Coordinates of C-alpha atoms and ligand atoms in Angstrom, one line a residue:
M1 CA 0.0 0.0 0.0
S2 CA 1.2 3.5 -0.7
A3 CA 0.8 6.7 1.3
T4 CA -1.8 9.3 0.4
L5 CA -0.1 11.7 -2.1
P6 CA -0.9 15.3 -2.9
Y7 CA -2.8 16.1 -6.1
P8 CA -0.6 17.5 -8.9
W9 CA -1.7 21.1 -8.4
Q10 CA -0.8 20.9 -4.7
Q11 CA 3.0 20.3 -5.1
E12 CA 4.1 23.8 -4.2
T13 CA 1.9 24.0 -1.0
W14 CA 3.0 20.5 -0.1
Q15 CA 6.7 21.2 -0.5
S16 CA 6.4 24.4 1.6
L17 CA 4.6 22.5 4.4
L18 CA 7.2 19.7 4.3
T19 CA 10.2 22.1 4.4
R20 CA 8.7 24.0 7.3
F21 CA 8.0 20.8 9.2
Q22 CA 11.5 19.3 8.6
Q23 CA 13.0 22.6 9.8
G24 CA 10.9 22.5 12.9
Q25 CA 9.1 25.7 11.8
L26 CA 5.6 24.5 11.2
P27 CA 3.2 26.3 13.6
H28 CA 1.0 24.1 15.8
G29 CA -2.2 25.6 14.3
L30 CA -2.8 25.7 10.6
L31 CA -5.9 27.0 8.8
F32 CA -6.3 25.4 5.4
N33 CA -8.6 27.7 3.5
G34 CA -9.9 28.1 -0.1
S35 CA -12.8 27.1 -2.3
A36 CA -14.6 23.8 -1.8
G37 CA -13.2 21.0 -4.0
V38 CA -9.6 22.0 -4.3
G39 CA -8.3 19.3 -1.9
K40 CA -7.7 21.0 1.4
R41 CA -8.9 18.0 3.4
H42 CA -6.9 15.7 1.2
L43 CA -3.6 17.6 1.9
A44 CA -4.4 17.6 5.6
Q45 CA -4.5 13.8 5.4
C46 CA -1.2 13.7 3.5
L47 CA 0.4 15.9 6.2
A48 CA -1.1 13.9 9.1
E49 CA 0.3 10.7 7.5
F50 CA 3.7 12.3 7.0
V51 CA 4.0 13.7 10.5
L52 CA 2.9 10.4 12.1
C53 CA 4.8 8.1 9.8
L54 CA 7.6 6.1 11.6
A55 CA 9.8 6.0 8.4
P56 CA 8.9 9.0 6.2
Q57 CA 10.4 9.3 2.8
S58 CA 11.7 12.6 1.6
D59 CA 8.4 13.9 0.4
A60 CA 5.7 11.5 1.6
A61 CA 4.8 9.0 4.3
C62 CA 6.1 5.5 3.7
G63 CA 2.7 3.9 3.5
Q64 CA 4.1 0.7 5.0
C65 CA 4.9 1.2 8.7
K66 CA 2.7 0.5 11.7
S67 CA 1.6 4.1 11.9
C68 CA 0.6 4.3 8.2
E69 CA -1.3 1.0 8.6
L70 CA -3.2 2.4 11.6
I71 CA -4.1 5.6 9.8
R72 CA -5.4 3.6 6.8
A73 CA -7.6 1.5 9.2
G74 CA -8.8 4.7 10.8
T75 CA -7.6 3.6 14.2
H76 CA -4.4 5.6 14.8
P77 CA -4.5 6.6 18.4
D78 CA -2.6 9.9 17.8
L79 CA -4.9 11.2 15.0
Q80 CA -8.3 12.6 15.7
S81 CA -10.7 14.0 13.0
V82 CA -13.7 16.1 14.1
S83 CA -16.6 16.8 11.8
P84 CA -20.3 17.5 12.4
E85 CA -22.1 14.4 13.6
E86 CA -24.8 15.1 11.0
S87 CA -23.8 16.7 7.6
G88 CA -24.6 20.4 7.5
K89 CA -24.9 20.6 11.3
A90 CA -22.6 22.2 13.9
I91 CA -19.5 20.8 15.5
K92 CA -20.6 20.7 19.2
I93 CA -18.8 21.6 22.3
D94 CA -18.8 18.0 23.5
Q95 CA -16.9 17.0 20.4
V96 CA -14.3 19.7 21.1
R97 CA -14.0 18.7 24.8
K98 CA -13.3 15.2 23.7
L99 CA -10.7 16.5 21.3
N100 CA -9.1 18.6 24.1
G101 CA -8.9 15.4 26.2
F102 CA -7.0 13.8 23.4
L103 CA -4.7 16.8 22.9
G104 CA -4.0 16.9 26.6
Q105 CA -2.6 13.4 26.7
T106 CA 0.9 12.2 25.8
S107 CA 1.0 10.7 22.3
Q108 CA 0.7 6.9 22.3
Q109 CA 3.5 6.4 19.8
G110 CA 5.8 9.0 21.2
G111 CA 5.5 11.4 18.3
Y112 CA 3.0 14.0 17.3
K113 CA -0.7 14.3 18.0
V114 CA -2.6 15.5 15.0
A115 CA -6.2 16.9 15.0
I116 CA -8.2 17.7 11.9
L117 CA -11.3 19.8 12.2
A118 CA -13.4 20.0 9.0
P119 CA -15.3 22.1 8.2
A120 CA -13.9 24.3 11.0
E121 CA -16.6 27.0 10.5
A122 CA -19.1 24.4 11.6
M123 CA -17.9 24.9 15.2
N124 CA -20.5 26.7 17.2
I125 CA -19.4 29.5 19.5
N126 CA -19.0 27.3 22.5
A127 CA -17.1 24.7 20.6
A128 CA -14.8 27.4 19.1
N129 CA -14.2 28.9 22.6
A130 CA -13.4 25.4 23.9
L131 CA -10.7 25.0 21.2
L132 CA -9.1 28.3 21.9
K133 CA -7.0 27.2 24.8
N134 CA -5.4 24.5 22.8
L135 CA -4.6 26.9 20.1
E136 CA -3.1 29.4 22.6
E137 CA -1.1 27.0 24.7
P138 CA -0.7 23.8 22.8
S139 CA 1.2 20.9 24.4
A140 CA 4.4 19.9 22.7
K141 CA 4.3 18.1 19.4
T142 CA 0.7 19.0 18.6
L143 CA -0.6 19.8 15.1
I144 CA -4.1 21.2 14.8
L145 CA -5.4 21.4 11.2
L146 CA -8.5 23.5 10.6
I147 CA -10.1 23.1 7.2
S148 CA -12.4 25.8 5.9
D149 CA -14.2 26.9 2.7
A150 CA -15.4 30.0 4.5
P151 CA -12.8 31.2 7.0
N152 CA -14.6 34.5 7.4
R153 CA -17.2 32.6 9.3
L154 CA -14.7 31.5 11.9
M155 CA -14.3 33.4 15.1
A156 CA -11.6 36.1 14.7
T157 CA -9.8 34.8 17.8
I158 CA -9.5 31.3 16.2
R159 CA -8.2 32.7 12.9
S160 CA -5.6 34.9 14.6
R161 CA -4.2 31.9 16.5
C162 CA -3.6 29.8 13.3
Q163 CA -1.3 30.3 10.4
A164 CA -3.4 30.5 7.2
V165 CA -2.5 28.3 4.3
A166 CA -4.4 29.5 1.2
F167 CA -5.4 26.9 -1.4
A168 CA -5.9 28.5 -4.8
V169 CA -8.0 27.0 -7.6
P170 CA -5.5 25.3 -10.0
V171 CA -4.9 26.6 -13.5
L172 CA -7.4 25.2 -16.0
A173 CA -4.9 23.2 -18.0
E174 CA -3.5 21.4 -15.0
A175 CA -7.0 20.6 -13.6
S176 CA -8.2 19.4 -17.0
R177 CA -5.3 17.1 -17.4
W178 CA -6.1 15.5 -14.0
L179 CA -9.9 15.3 -14.7
Q180 CA -9.7 14.1 -18.3
P181 CA -9.4 10.3 -17.5
L182 CA -12.3 10.5 -15.1
C183 CA -14.9 12.3 -17.2
G184 CA -15.8 10.0 -20.1
D185 CA -17.4 11.8 -23.0
H186 CA -17.8 15.1 -21.1
S187 CA -15.5 18.0 -21.6
P188 CA -13.3 18.5 -18.5
E189 CA -13.2 22.2 -19.2
A190 CA -17.0 22.4 -19.2
L191 CA -17.2 20.4 -15.9
L192 CA -14.5 22.6 -14.3
N193 CA -16.3 25.7 -15.4
M194 CA -19.4 24.5 -13.6
C195 CA -17.5 24.3 -10.4
G196 CA -15.5 27.5 -10.5
G197 CA -12.4 25.4 -11.6
A198 CA -12.4 23.2 -8.4
P199 CA -11.2 19.8 -9.7
L200 CA -12.7 17.6 -6.9
A201 CA -16.0 19.4 -7.1
A202 CA -16.0 18.7 -10.9
R203 CA -15.2 15.1 -10.3
D204 CA -18.1 14.8 -7.7
L205 CA -20.5 16.3 -10.3
L206 CA -20.2 13.0 -12.2
D207 CA -21.4 11.0 -9.1
D208 CA -25.0 10.5 -8.1
G209 CA -26.7 12.2 -11.1
R210 CA -25.6 15.6 -10.0
L211 CA -24.5 16.6 -13.5
E212 CA -27.9 15.4 -14.9
A213 CA -29.8 17.4 -12.2
R214 CA -27.8 20.5 -13.1
L215 CA -28.4 20.2 -16.8
A216 CA -32.1 19.5 -16.3
F217 CA -32.2 22.7 -14.2
A218 CA -30.6 24.6 -17.1
K219 CA -33.2 23.2 -19.5
D220 CA -36.0 24.2 -17.2
L221 CA -34.7 27.7 -16.9
N222 CA -34.5 27.9 -20.7
E223 CA -38.0 26.6 -21.1
M224 CA -39.2 29.2 -18.6
A225 CA -37.4 31.9 -20.6
N226 CA -39.3 30.6 -23.7
G227 CA -42.6 30.7 -21.9
Q228 CA -42.9 26.9 -22.0
M229 CA -42.9 26.5 -18.3
F230 CA -44.1 28.5 -15.3
S231 CA -42.6 29.1 -11.9
L232 CA -44.6 26.8 -9.7
Q233 CA -44.4 24.0 -12.2
A234 CA -40.6 24.5 -12.4
A235 CA -40.2 24.6 -8.6
S236 CA -42.1 21.4 -8.2
R237 CA -39.7 19.7 -10.7
W238 CA -36.7 20.9 -8.6
M239 CA -38.0 19.4 -5.3
D240 CA -36.0 16.2 -5.7
A241 CA -32.7 18.0 -6.3
E242 CA -30.3 19.4 -3.7
P243 CA -31.2 23.1 -3.4
L244 CA -27.5 24.0 -2.8
L245 CA -26.6 22.3 -6.1
L246 CA -29.2 24.3 -8.0
I247 CA -28.2 27.6 -6.3
E248 CA -24.5 27.0 -7.0
A249 CA -25.3 26.2 -10.6
L250 CA -27.2 29.4 -11.2
L251 CA -24.5 31.4 -9.4
T252 CA -22.0 29.9 -11.8
W253 CA -24.1 30.7 -14.9
L254 CA -24.6 34.3 -13.8
Q255 CA -20.8 34.5 -13.3
S256 CA -20.1 32.9 -16.7
A257 CA -22.5 35.4 -18.4
S258 CA -20.5 38.3 -16.9
R259 CA -17.2 36.8 -17.8
Q260 CA -18.4 36.3 -21.4
E261 CA -19.5 39.9 -21.6
A262 CA -16.2 41.1 -20.2
Q263 CA -14.5 38.7 -22.8
T264 CA -11.8 37.9 -20.2
Q265 CA -11.6 34.3 -21.5
S266 CA -13.4 31.8 -23.7
I267 CA -15.6 29.5 -21.5
Q268 CA -16.5 26.0 -22.5
L269 CA -20.1 25.2 -21.8
M270 CA -22.5 22.3 -22.4
D271 CA -25.4 22.9 -24.9
D272 CA -28.1 23.7 -22.4
E273 CA -25.8 26.0 -20.6
Q274 CA -24.9 27.8 -23.8
A275 CA -28.5 28.4 -24.6
L276 CA -28.9 29.8 -21.1
M277 CA -26.1 32.2 -21.7
A278 CA -28.0 33.7 -24.6
V279 CA -31.0 34.2 -22.3
L280 CA -28.8 35.8 -19.6
H281 CA -27.2 38.2 -22.1
S282 CA -30.6 39.5 -22.9
V283 CA -31.3 40.5 -19.2
G284 CA -30.1 43.8 -17.7
V285 CA -26.8 43.5 -15.7
K286 CA -28.4 45.1 -12.6
L287 CA -31.1 42.5 -12.4
R288 CA -28.6 39.7 -12.8
F289 CA -26.5 41.2 -9.9
R290 CA -29.6 41.4 -7.8
L291 CA -30.5 37.8 -8.4
Y292 CA -26.8 36.9 -7.7
D293 CA -26.9 38.6 -4.3
K294 CA -30.1 37.0 -3.4
L295 CA -28.8 33.5 -4.3
L296 CA -25.7 34.2 -2.2
Q297 CA -27.9 34.9 0.7
S298 CA -29.8 31.7 0.2
K299 CA -26.6 29.8 -0.1
A300 CA -25.3 31.3 3.2
Q301 CA -28.6 30.4 4.8
L302 CA -28.4 26.8 3.7
L303 CA -24.7 26.5 4.7
S304 CA -25.4 27.9 8.1
G305 CA -27.6 24.9 8.9
A306 CA -30.6 27.2 9.3
N307 CA -32.6 24.6 7.4
P308 CA -34.9 26.9 5.5
N309 CA -38.1 25.7 3.9
Q310 CA -36.9 24.0 0.8
Q311 CA -40.2 24.4 -1.2
L312 CA -40.4 28.1 -0.4
L313 CA -36.8 28.6 -1.4
L314 CA -37.2 26.9 -4.7
E315 CA -40.5 28.7 -5.5
E316 CA -38.8 32.0 -4.8
I317 CA -35.9 31.2 -7.2
A318 CA -38.4 30.2 -9.8
M319 CA -40.5 33.3 -9.4
D320 CA -37.4 35.5 -9.4
W321 CA -36.3 33.9 -12.6
Q322 CA -39.7 34.3 -14.2
A323 CA -39.9 37.9 -13.2
M324 CA -36.4 38.5 -14.6
M325 CA -37.4 36.8 -17.9
A326 CA -40.4 39.1 -18.1
T327 CA -38.1 42.1 -18.3
R328 CA -36.3 40.9 -21.5
K329 CA -36.5 42.7 -24.7
P330 CA -37.9 41.7 -27.1
M331 CA -40.7 40.4 -24.9
R332 CA -41.3 36.8 -25.1
P333 CA -44.4 35.9 -27.2
A334 CA -47.6 35.7 -25.1
I335 CA -48.9 32.3 -24.5
Ligands
ZN1 ZN1 4.9 5.1 7.4

C-alpha cells in the first residue's frame, strides 16, 4: 500500500509545508482555506500521515509502517478527526471537549498528536471557545489542522491563532489534465467551469446524477425563458434536487455570463448552458446582480444549517427567474 499523495496542483503548497515541518518551523495551528473542492482535506490527510509516519520518505509518508497502517484503518491513536455528527450541522462543544482530552494526553506512539477539524466553520461559538485554549497554549508536538471553505465565518480569535495556508484554484490546463481520464465523454473544461475550476467538485458532479440534475435545471430555466414552463411547475420539478446544487449552478451561470461579456476568456459550456447564456445576455446586468446577491444569501442560509423551507426557497428562485425573464426585450411571445 502507498501513502496518500498530494494532487498534482498541490505540489508547491505541499513542499512548503514539508520544508517547514522538517526545519521545525511548522506552527501548531494551521488554517487550510480556499474554495470547496480544491483538496484541502486531502492535503491535511497527507500531512497527518507524513507527520505520524515512523519511516517517512523525503516527500511522503512510507505507506508501510505500523503508523501508516493504523491511519489507513482509521484507528491511529494519535490522530483525531472532528466533523459535524450530521452533515450540515454544527460541531458541538462535547466533540471539542473530547478532542481537548486527546490533545492533553501524551501521544501513544511518542511522536506527534494530530487533530483535523473539518469544516472548521461548523464549530458553534461554545465549541470554538473550547478549542481556543489549545490553540493558545498547545502541548508539545501538537498539530491542529483547521479546514475551511469559509474562513470569514470562523471566530476572529480562532483565525488569529492559526497560520493561514491558502489553497488556490489550480490553472485550468492542469486541472483538465487530471480530470480528463475520469470524465468519459464530457469535456473536462466544461465540468470545471461548472465548479469554478475546483477539480474535486468537478469530479463529484459525475457522481449520483448531480450533473444530470444540473443540466435538467438549465433546461427548465431555458423553457421558462421561452414561456414553455411557469414558476410553480418548475419549482415542483426541482424538489428532488439538492437546493444547494441548483443555487450554485445558477450562481456559476450568472458569473459565466458576466465573464463572457467582459470577454476575459473563452468559456467552454454544455449545450443547455450555452442556450442559457444567450438568455442571460438579454437581461439587464443590474437585475442579474440582484439575483446573484439573493442567491448568495440563500446559499449562506443553507450552509449555516438554518434549514430553510426548501419548497419556499425553490419557489422563490423560480419566481425571481420568471420575473427577470419578463423584463427581457424583445418580450417573449404571449402564451
Ligand atoms: Zn509510514
